[in-house]
């Protein structure tokens, strides 16, 4: 029986867009087997940044984090597939790029936690909240691809 399908949110952060890594990053998730169900380019404003990173308020890096995520446009996407939340977190790699595994996005393209290229939801509850923060339900498309039966069985 196919594994349970999940949806999760990713954000290609301002450094990912500025360094022209959007295609490379999205491509890694496509090649992994995940399906894009939502995608857009936006500029995150301060209120949205504060909502997104509410759990980090009061931490020493908070002000810098809010500045970073609002510096320039980002690409937000919702990815769907079996175990999507964990699959995406593993593909993204550890928070600190200098410690992230080679082969992961952060481990291949980053060196500094202050510019770690990408956000990904970390659990089912946060995935649900974060998807709803960036996408209206009619912006998320449900569909099947012919290849899906070769990705999950
Ligand atoms: P995650 O993005 O891997 O889930 P979190 O611990 O949730 O990592 O932190 C959220 C974001 O805050 C990180 O992706 C990174 O951009 C930033 N951040 C976390 N720790 C530090 C730090 O020590 N210095 C600067 N920025 C940090
Ligand atoms: Mg996090």
Coordinates of N, CA and C and ligand atoms in Angstrom, one line a residue:
X1 N 0.8 -1.2 0.0 CA 0.0 0.0 0.0 C 0.9 1.3 0.0
X2 N 0.6 2.3 -0.8 CA 1.4 3.5 -0.8 C 1.4 4.2 0.5
X3 N 2.6 4.8 0.8 CA 2.8 5.4 2.1 C 1.9 6.7 2.2
X4 N 1.6 7.1 3.4 CA 0.7 8.3 3.6 C 1.2 9.5 2.9
X5 N 0.3 10.2 2.2 CA 0.7 11.4 1.5 C 0.7 12.6 2.4
X6 N 1.7 13.4 2.4 CA 1.8 14.7 3.2 C 2.0 15.9 2.3
X7 N 1.7 17.0 2.8 CA 2.1 18.3 2.2 C 2.9 19.1 3.1
X8 N 3.9 19.8 2.6 CA 4.8 20.6 3.4 C 5.2 21.9 2.6
X9 N 5.6 22.9 3.4 CA 6.0 24.2 2.8 C 7.5 24.3 2.7
X10 N 7.9 24.8 1.6 CA 9.3 25.3 1.6 C 9.4 26.8 1.1
X11 N 10.4 27.5 1.6 CA 10.7 28.8 1.1 C 12.1 28.9 0.6
X12 N 12.3 29.2 -0.7 CA 13.7 29.5 -1.1 C 13.9 30.9 -0.7
X13 N 14.8 31.1 0.3 CA 15.0 32.4 1.0 C 15.7 33.4 0.0
X14 N 15.7 34.7 0.4 CA 16.3 35.7 -0.5 C 17.6 35.4 -1.1
X15 N 18.5 34.7 -0.3 CA 19.8 34.4 -0.9 C 19.7 33.3 -2.0
X16 N 18.8 32.4 -1.9 CA 18.6 31.4 -2.9 C 18.1 32.1 -4.2
X17 N 17.2 33.1 -4.1 CA 16.7 33.8 -5.3 C 17.9 34.6 -5.9
X18 N 18.5 35.4 -5.0 CA 19.6 36.3 -5.5 C 20.8 35.5 -6.1
X19 N 21.0 34.3 -5.6 CA 22.1 33.5 -6.2 C 21.7 32.6 -7.3
X20 N 20.4 32.8 -7.8 CA 19.9 32.1 -9.0 C 19.9 30.6 -8.7
X21 N 19.5 30.2 -7.5 CA 19.4 28.7 -7.2 C 18.0 28.2 -7.1
X22 N 17.0 29.0 -7.6 CA 15.6 28.5 -7.5 C 15.4 27.3 -8.3
X23 N 15.8 27.3 -9.5 CA 15.6 26.1 -10.4 C 16.4 24.9 -9.8
X24 N 17.6 25.1 -9.4 CA 18.4 24.0 -8.8 C 17.7 23.4 -7.6
X25 N 17.2 24.2 -6.7 CA 16.6 23.8 -5.5 C 15.3 23.1 -5.8
X26 N 14.4 23.7 -6.6 CA 13.1 23.0 -6.9 C 13.4 21.7 -7.6
X27 N 14.4 21.7 -8.5 CA 14.7 20.5 -9.2 C 15.1 19.3 -8.3
X28 N 15.7 19.6 -7.2 CA 16.1 18.5 -6.3 C 14.9 17.8 -5.7
X29 N 13.8 18.7 -5.4 CA 12.6 18.1 -4.9 C 11.8 17.3 -6.0
X30 N 11.8 17.8 -7.2 CA 11.2 17.1 -8.3 C 11.9 15.8 -8.5
X31 N 13.2 15.8 -8.6 CA 14.0 14.6 -8.8 C 13.8 13.6 -7.7
X32 N 13.6 14.1 -6.4 CA 13.4 13.2 -5.3 C 12.0 12.4 -5.5
X33 N 11.1 13.0 -6.2 CA 9.8 12.3 -6.5 C 8.6 13.1 -5.9
X34 N 8.9 14.3 -5.3 CA 7.8 15.0 -4.8 C 7.0 15.8 -5.9
X35 N 5.8 16.1 -5.6 CA 4.9 16.8 -6.6 C 4.7 18.3 -6.1
X36 N 4.9 19.2 -7.0 CA 4.5 20.6 -6.7 C 3.0 20.8 -6.7
X37 N 2.5 21.3 -5.6 CA 1.0 21.6 -5.6 C 0.7 23.0 -5.4
X38 N 1.7 23.8 -5.1 CA 1.6 25.3 -5.0 C 2.9 26.0 -5.2
X39 N 2.9 27.1 -5.9 CA 4.2 27.8 -6.2 C 4.0 29.3 -6.4
X40 N 4.8 30.1 -5.8 CA 4.7 31.6 -6.1 C 5.9 32.3 -5.6
X41 N 6.1 33.5 -6.3 CA 7.2 34.4 -5.9 C 6.6 35.6 -5.1
X42 N 7.1 35.8 -3.9 CA 6.5 36.9 -3.1 C 7.6 37.6 -2.4
X43 N 7.3 38.8 -1.9 CA 8.3 39.5 -1.1 C 7.6 39.5 0.3
X44 N 8.2 38.8 1.3 CA 7.7 38.7 2.6 C 7.9 40.0 3.3
X45 N 6.8 40.6 3.9 CA 6.9 41.8 4.6 C 7.1 41.5 6.1
X46 N 7.3 42.6 6.9 CA 7.7 42.3 8.3 C 6.6 41.6 9.1
X47 N 5.3 42.0 9.0 CA 4.3 41.3 9.8 C 4.2 39.8 9.4
X48 N 4.4 39.5 8.1 CA 4.3 38.1 7.8 C 5.6 37.3 8.3
X49 N 6.7 38.0 8.2 CA 8.0 37.4 8.7 C 7.8 37.1 10.2
X50 N 7.2 38.1 11.0 CA 7.1 37.9 12.4 C 6.1 36.8 12.7
X51 N 5.1 36.6 11.9 CA 4.2 35.5 12.1 C 4.8 34.2 11.8
X52 N 5.6 34.2 10.7 CA 6.2 32.9 10.3 C 7.3 32.5 11.4
X53 N 8.0 33.4 11.9 CA 9.1 33.1 12.8 C 8.8 33.4 14.3
X54 N 7.5 33.4 14.6 CA 7.0 33.7 16.0 C 7.7 32.8 17.1
X55 N 8.0 31.6 16.8 CA 8.6 30.7 17.8 C 10.0 31.1 18.1
X56 N 10.6 32.0 17.3 CA 12.0 32.4 17.5 C 12.1 33.8 18.2
X57 N 11.0 34.4 18.4 CA 11.0 35.7 19.0 C 11.8 35.7 20.4
X58 N 12.6 36.7 20.6 CA 13.4 36.8 21.8 C 14.8 36.1 21.7
X59 N 15.0 35.3 20.7 CA 16.3 34.7 20.5 C 17.3 35.7 20.0
X60 N 18.6 35.5 20.2 CA 19.6 36.4 19.8 C 19.6 36.7 18.3
X61 N 19.3 35.7 17.5 CA 19.4 35.9 16.1 C 18.1 36.4 15.5
X62 N 17.0 36.6 16.3 CA 15.7 36.9 15.8 C 15.7 38.2 14.9
X63 N 16.2 39.3 15.3 CA 16.2 40.5 14.5 C 16.9 40.3 13.2
X64 N 18.0 39.7 13.2 CA 18.7 39.4 11.9 C 17.9 38.5 11.0
X65 N 17.2 37.5 11.6 CA 16.4 36.6 10.8 C 15.3 37.3 10.1
X66 N 14.6 38.2 10.8 CA 13.5 38.9 10.2 C 14.0 39.8 9.1
X67 N 15.2 40.4 9.3 CA 15.8 41.3 8.3 C 16.1 40.4 7.1
X68 N 16.8 39.3 7.3 CA 17.2 38.3 6.2 C 16.0 37.9 5.4
X69 N 14.9 37.5 6.0 CA 13.8 36.9 5.2 C 13.0 37.9 4.4
X70 N 13.2 39.2 4.8 CA 12.5 40.3 4.2 C 13.4 41.1 3.2
X71 N 14.6 40.7 3.0 CA 15.6 41.4 2.2 C 15.2 41.6 0.7
X72 N 14.5 40.5 0.2 CA 14.4 40.4 -1.3 C 13.4 39.3 -1.5
X73 N 12.8 39.2 -2.7 CA 11.8 38.2 -3.0 C 12.2 36.7 -2.6
X74 N 11.2 35.9 -2.3 CA 11.4 34.5 -2.0 C 10.5 33.7 -2.9
X75 N 10.8 32.4 -3.1 CA 9.9 31.5 -3.7 C 9.3 30.6 -2.7
X76 N 7.9 30.6 -2.6 CA 7.3 29.7 -1.7 C 6.6 28.5 -2.5
X77 N 6.7 27.3 -1.9 CA 6.1 26.2 -2.6 C 5.6 25.2 -1.6
X78 N 4.5 24.5 -2.1 CA 4.0 23.4 -1.3 C 4.3 22.1 -2.1
X79 N 5.0 21.2 -1.4 CA 5.4 19.9 -2.0 C 4.6 18.8 -1.4
X80 N 4.2 17.8 -2.2 CA 3.3 16.7 -1.8 C 4.0 15.4 -2.1
X81 N 3.8 14.4 -1.2 CA 4.3 13.1 -1.6 C 4.3 12.2 -0.3
X82 N 4.7 11.0 -0.4 CA 4.9 10.1 0.7 C 5.9 10.7 1.7
X83 N 5.6 10.7 2.9 CA 6.5 11.2 4.0 C 7.1 12.6 3.6
X84 N 6.4 13.4 2.9 CA 7.0 14.7 2.3 C 7.7 15.5 3.4
X85 N 7.2 15.6 4.6 CA 7.8 16.5 5.6 C 9.2 16.1 5.9
X86 N 9.4 14.8 6.2 CA 10.7 14.3 6.5 C 11.6 14.2 5.3
X87 N 11.1 13.8 4.2 CA 11.8 13.8 2.9 C 12.4 15.2 2.6
X88 N 11.6 16.2 2.7 CA 12.1 17.6 2.4 C 13.1 18.0 3.5
X89 N 12.9 17.8 4.8 CA 13.9 18.2 5.8 C 15.2 17.5 5.5
X90 N 15.2 16.3 5.1 CA 16.5 15.6 4.9 C 17.1 16.1 3.6
X91 N 16.4 16.5 2.6 CA 16.9 17.0 1.4 C 17.5 18.4 1.6
X92 N 16.9 19.1 2.5 CA 17.3 20.5 2.9 C 18.6 20.4 3.7
X93 N 18.8 19.5 4.6 CA 20.0 19.4 5.4 C 19.9 20.2 6.7
X94 N 20.9 20.0 7.6 CA 20.9 20.7 8.9 C 20.8 22.2 8.8
X95 N 20.4 22.8 9.9 CA 20.2 24.2 10.0 C 21.5 25.0 9.7
X96 N 22.6 24.5 10.2 CA 23.9 25.2 10.0 C 24.6 24.6 8.8
X97 N 24.7 25.3 7.7 CA 25.3 24.8 6.5 C 26.7 24.2 6.6
X98 N 27.5 24.8 7.5 CA 28.9 24.2 7.7 C 28.8 22.8 8.3
X99 N 27.7 22.5 8.9 CA 27.6 21.1 9.5 C 26.7 20.2 8.7
X100 N 26.0 20.8 7.7 CA 25.0 20.0 6.9 C 25.7 19.0 6.0
X101 N 25.0 17.9 5.9 CA 25.7 16.8 5.1 C 25.8 17.2 3.6
X102 N 27.0 16.9 3.0 CA 27.2 17.1 1.6 C 26.1 16.3 0.9
X103 N 25.6 16.8 -0.2 CA 24.5 16.2 -0.9 C 23.1 16.8 -0.5
X104 N 23.1 17.5 0.7 CA 21.9 18.2 1.0 C 22.0 19.6 0.4
X105 N 20.9 20.3 0.3 CA 20.9 21.7 -0.3 C 21.8 22.6 0.5
X106 N 21.6 22.6 1.8 CA 22.4 23.5 2.6 C 23.9 23.1 2.6
X107 N 24.1 21.8 2.6 CA 25.5 21.2 2.6 C 26.2 21.4 1.3
X108 N 25.4 21.6 0.2 CA 26.1 21.8 -1.1 C 26.2 23.2 -1.5
X109 N 25.4 24.1 -1.0 CA 25.4 25.5 -1.5 C 25.6 26.5 -0.4
X110 N 25.7 26.1 0.9 CA 25.8 27.1 1.9 C 27.0 26.9 2.8
X111 N 27.4 28.0 3.6 CA 28.5 27.9 4.6 C 28.1 28.6 5.9
X112 N 27.0 29.4 5.9 CA 26.8 30.2 7.1 C 25.3 30.1 7.5
X113 N 25.0 29.9 8.8 CA 23.6 29.8 9.3 C 22.8 31.0 9.0
X114 N 23.5 32.2 8.8 CA 22.8 33.4 8.5 C 22.3 33.5 7.0
X115 N 22.7 32.6 6.2 CA 22.4 32.5 4.8 C 22.2 31.1 4.4
X116 N 21.2 30.4 5.0 CA 21.1 29.0 4.8 C 20.0 28.6 3.7
X117 N 19.7 29.5 2.9 CA 19.1 29.3 1.6 C 17.6 28.9 1.5
X118 N 17.2 28.1 2.5 CA 15.8 27.5 2.4 C 15.2 27.2 3.8
X119 N 13.9 27.4 3.8 CA 13.1 27.0 5.0 C 12.3 25.8 4.6
X120 N 12.1 24.9 5.6 CA 11.1 23.8 5.4 C 10.4 23.5 6.6
X121 N 9.1 23.2 6.5 CA 8.3 22.9 7.7 C 8.9 21.7 8.4
X122 N 8.8 21.6 9.8 CA 9.5 20.6 10.5 C 8.6 19.5 11.1
X123 N 7.3 19.6 11.0 CA 6.4 18.6 11.6 C 5.0 18.8 11.0
X124 N 4.1 17.8 11.1 CA 2.8 17.9 10.5 C 2.0 19.2 10.9
X125 N 2.1 19.5 12.2 CA 1.4 20.7 12.7 C 1.9 22.0 12.1
X126 N 3.2 22.1 12.0 CA 3.8 23.4 11.5 C 3.6 23.4 10.0
X127 N 3.6 22.2 9.3 CA 3.4 22.2 7.9 C 2.0 22.7 7.6
X128 N 1.0 22.3 8.3 CA -0.4 22.7 8.1 C -0.5 24.2 8.3
X129 N 0.0 24.7 9.4 CA 0.0 26.2 9.7 C 0.7 27.0 8.7
X130 N 1.9 26.5 8.3 CA 2.7 27.3 7.3 C 2.1 27.3 5.9
X131 N 1.6 26.2 5.5 CA 0.9 26.1 4.2 C -0.2 27.2 4.1
X132 N -1.0 27.2 5.2 CA -2.2 28.1 5.3 C -1.7 29.6 5.4
X133 N -0.5 29.8 5.9 CA 0.0 31.2 6.0 C 0.3 31.8 4.7
X134 N 0.7 30.9 3.7 CA 1.1 31.5 2.4 C 0.2 31.2 1.2
X135 N -0.7 30.2 1.4 CA -1.5 29.8 0.3 C -3.0 29.7 0.7
X136 N -3.9 30.3 -0.2 CA -5.3 30.0 -0.1 C -5.6 28.6 -0.6
X137 N -6.7 28.0 -0.2 CA -6.9 26.6 -0.6 C -7.1 26.5 -2.1
X138 N -7.6 27.6 -2.8 CA -7.8 27.5 -4.2 C -6.4 27.7 -5.0
X139 N -5.4 28.0 -4.3 CA -4.0 28.1 -4.9 C -3.3 26.8 -4.8
X140 N -3.8 25.8 -4.2 CA -3.2 24.5 -4.1 C -4.0 23.5 -5.0
X141 N -3.2 22.9 -5.9 CA -3.9 22.1 -6.9 C -3.6 20.6 -6.7
X142 N -4.7 19.8 -6.7 CA -4.6 18.4 -6.5 C -4.6 17.7 -7.9
X143 N -3.6 16.9 -8.1 CA -3.6 16.2 -9.4 C -2.6 15.0 -9.3
X144 N -2.7 14.1 -10.2 CA -1.8 13.0 -10.3 C -0.9 13.1 -11.5
X145 N 0.3 12.6 -11.4 CA 1.2 12.5 -12.6 C 1.3 11.0 -13.0
X146 N 1.5 10.8 -14.3 CA 1.7 9.4 -14.7 C 2.8 8.7 -14.0
X147 N 3.9 9.5 -13.6 CA 5.1 8.9 -13.0 C 4.9 8.5 -11.6
X148 N 3.8 9.0 -10.9 CA 3.6 8.7 -9.5 C 3.6 7.3 -9.1
X149 N 3.1 6.4 -10.0 CA 3.0 5.0 -9.7 C 4.4 4.3 -9.7
X150 N 5.4 5.1 -10.3 CA 6.8 4.6 -10.3 C 7.6 5.2 -9.1
X151 N 7.0 6.1 -8.4 CA 7.6 6.7 -7.2 C 7.2 6.1 -5.9
X152 N 5.9 5.8 -5.9 CA 5.4 5.1 -4.7 C 4.5 4.0 -5.1
X153 N 4.7 2.8 -4.4 CA 3.9 1.7 -4.7 C 3.3 1.0 -3.5
Ligands
LIG1 P1 15.5 25.4 10.5 O1 15.3 26.5 9.5 O2 16.5 24.4 10.1 O3 14.2 24.8 10.9 P2 15.5 26.8 13.1 O4 16.2 26.4 14.3 O5 14.0 26.6 13.1 O6 16.1 26.1 11.8 O7 15.8 28.3 12.8 C1 15.1 29.1 11.9 C2 16.1 29.9 11.1 O8 16.7 30.9 11.9 C3 17.2 29.2 10.4 O9 16.9 28.5 9.2 C4 18.2 30.3 10.2 O10 17.9 31.1 9.1 C5 18.0 31.1 11.4 N1 18.9 30.8 12.5 C6 18.8 29.7 13.4 N2 19.8 29.7 14.3 C7 20.6 30.8 14.0 C8 21.8 31.3 14.5 O11 22.4 30.8 15.4 N3 22.3 32.5 13.9 C9 21.7 33.1 12.9 N4 20.5 32.6 12.3 C10 20.0 31.5 12.9
LIG2 MG1 12.6 25.6 12.0

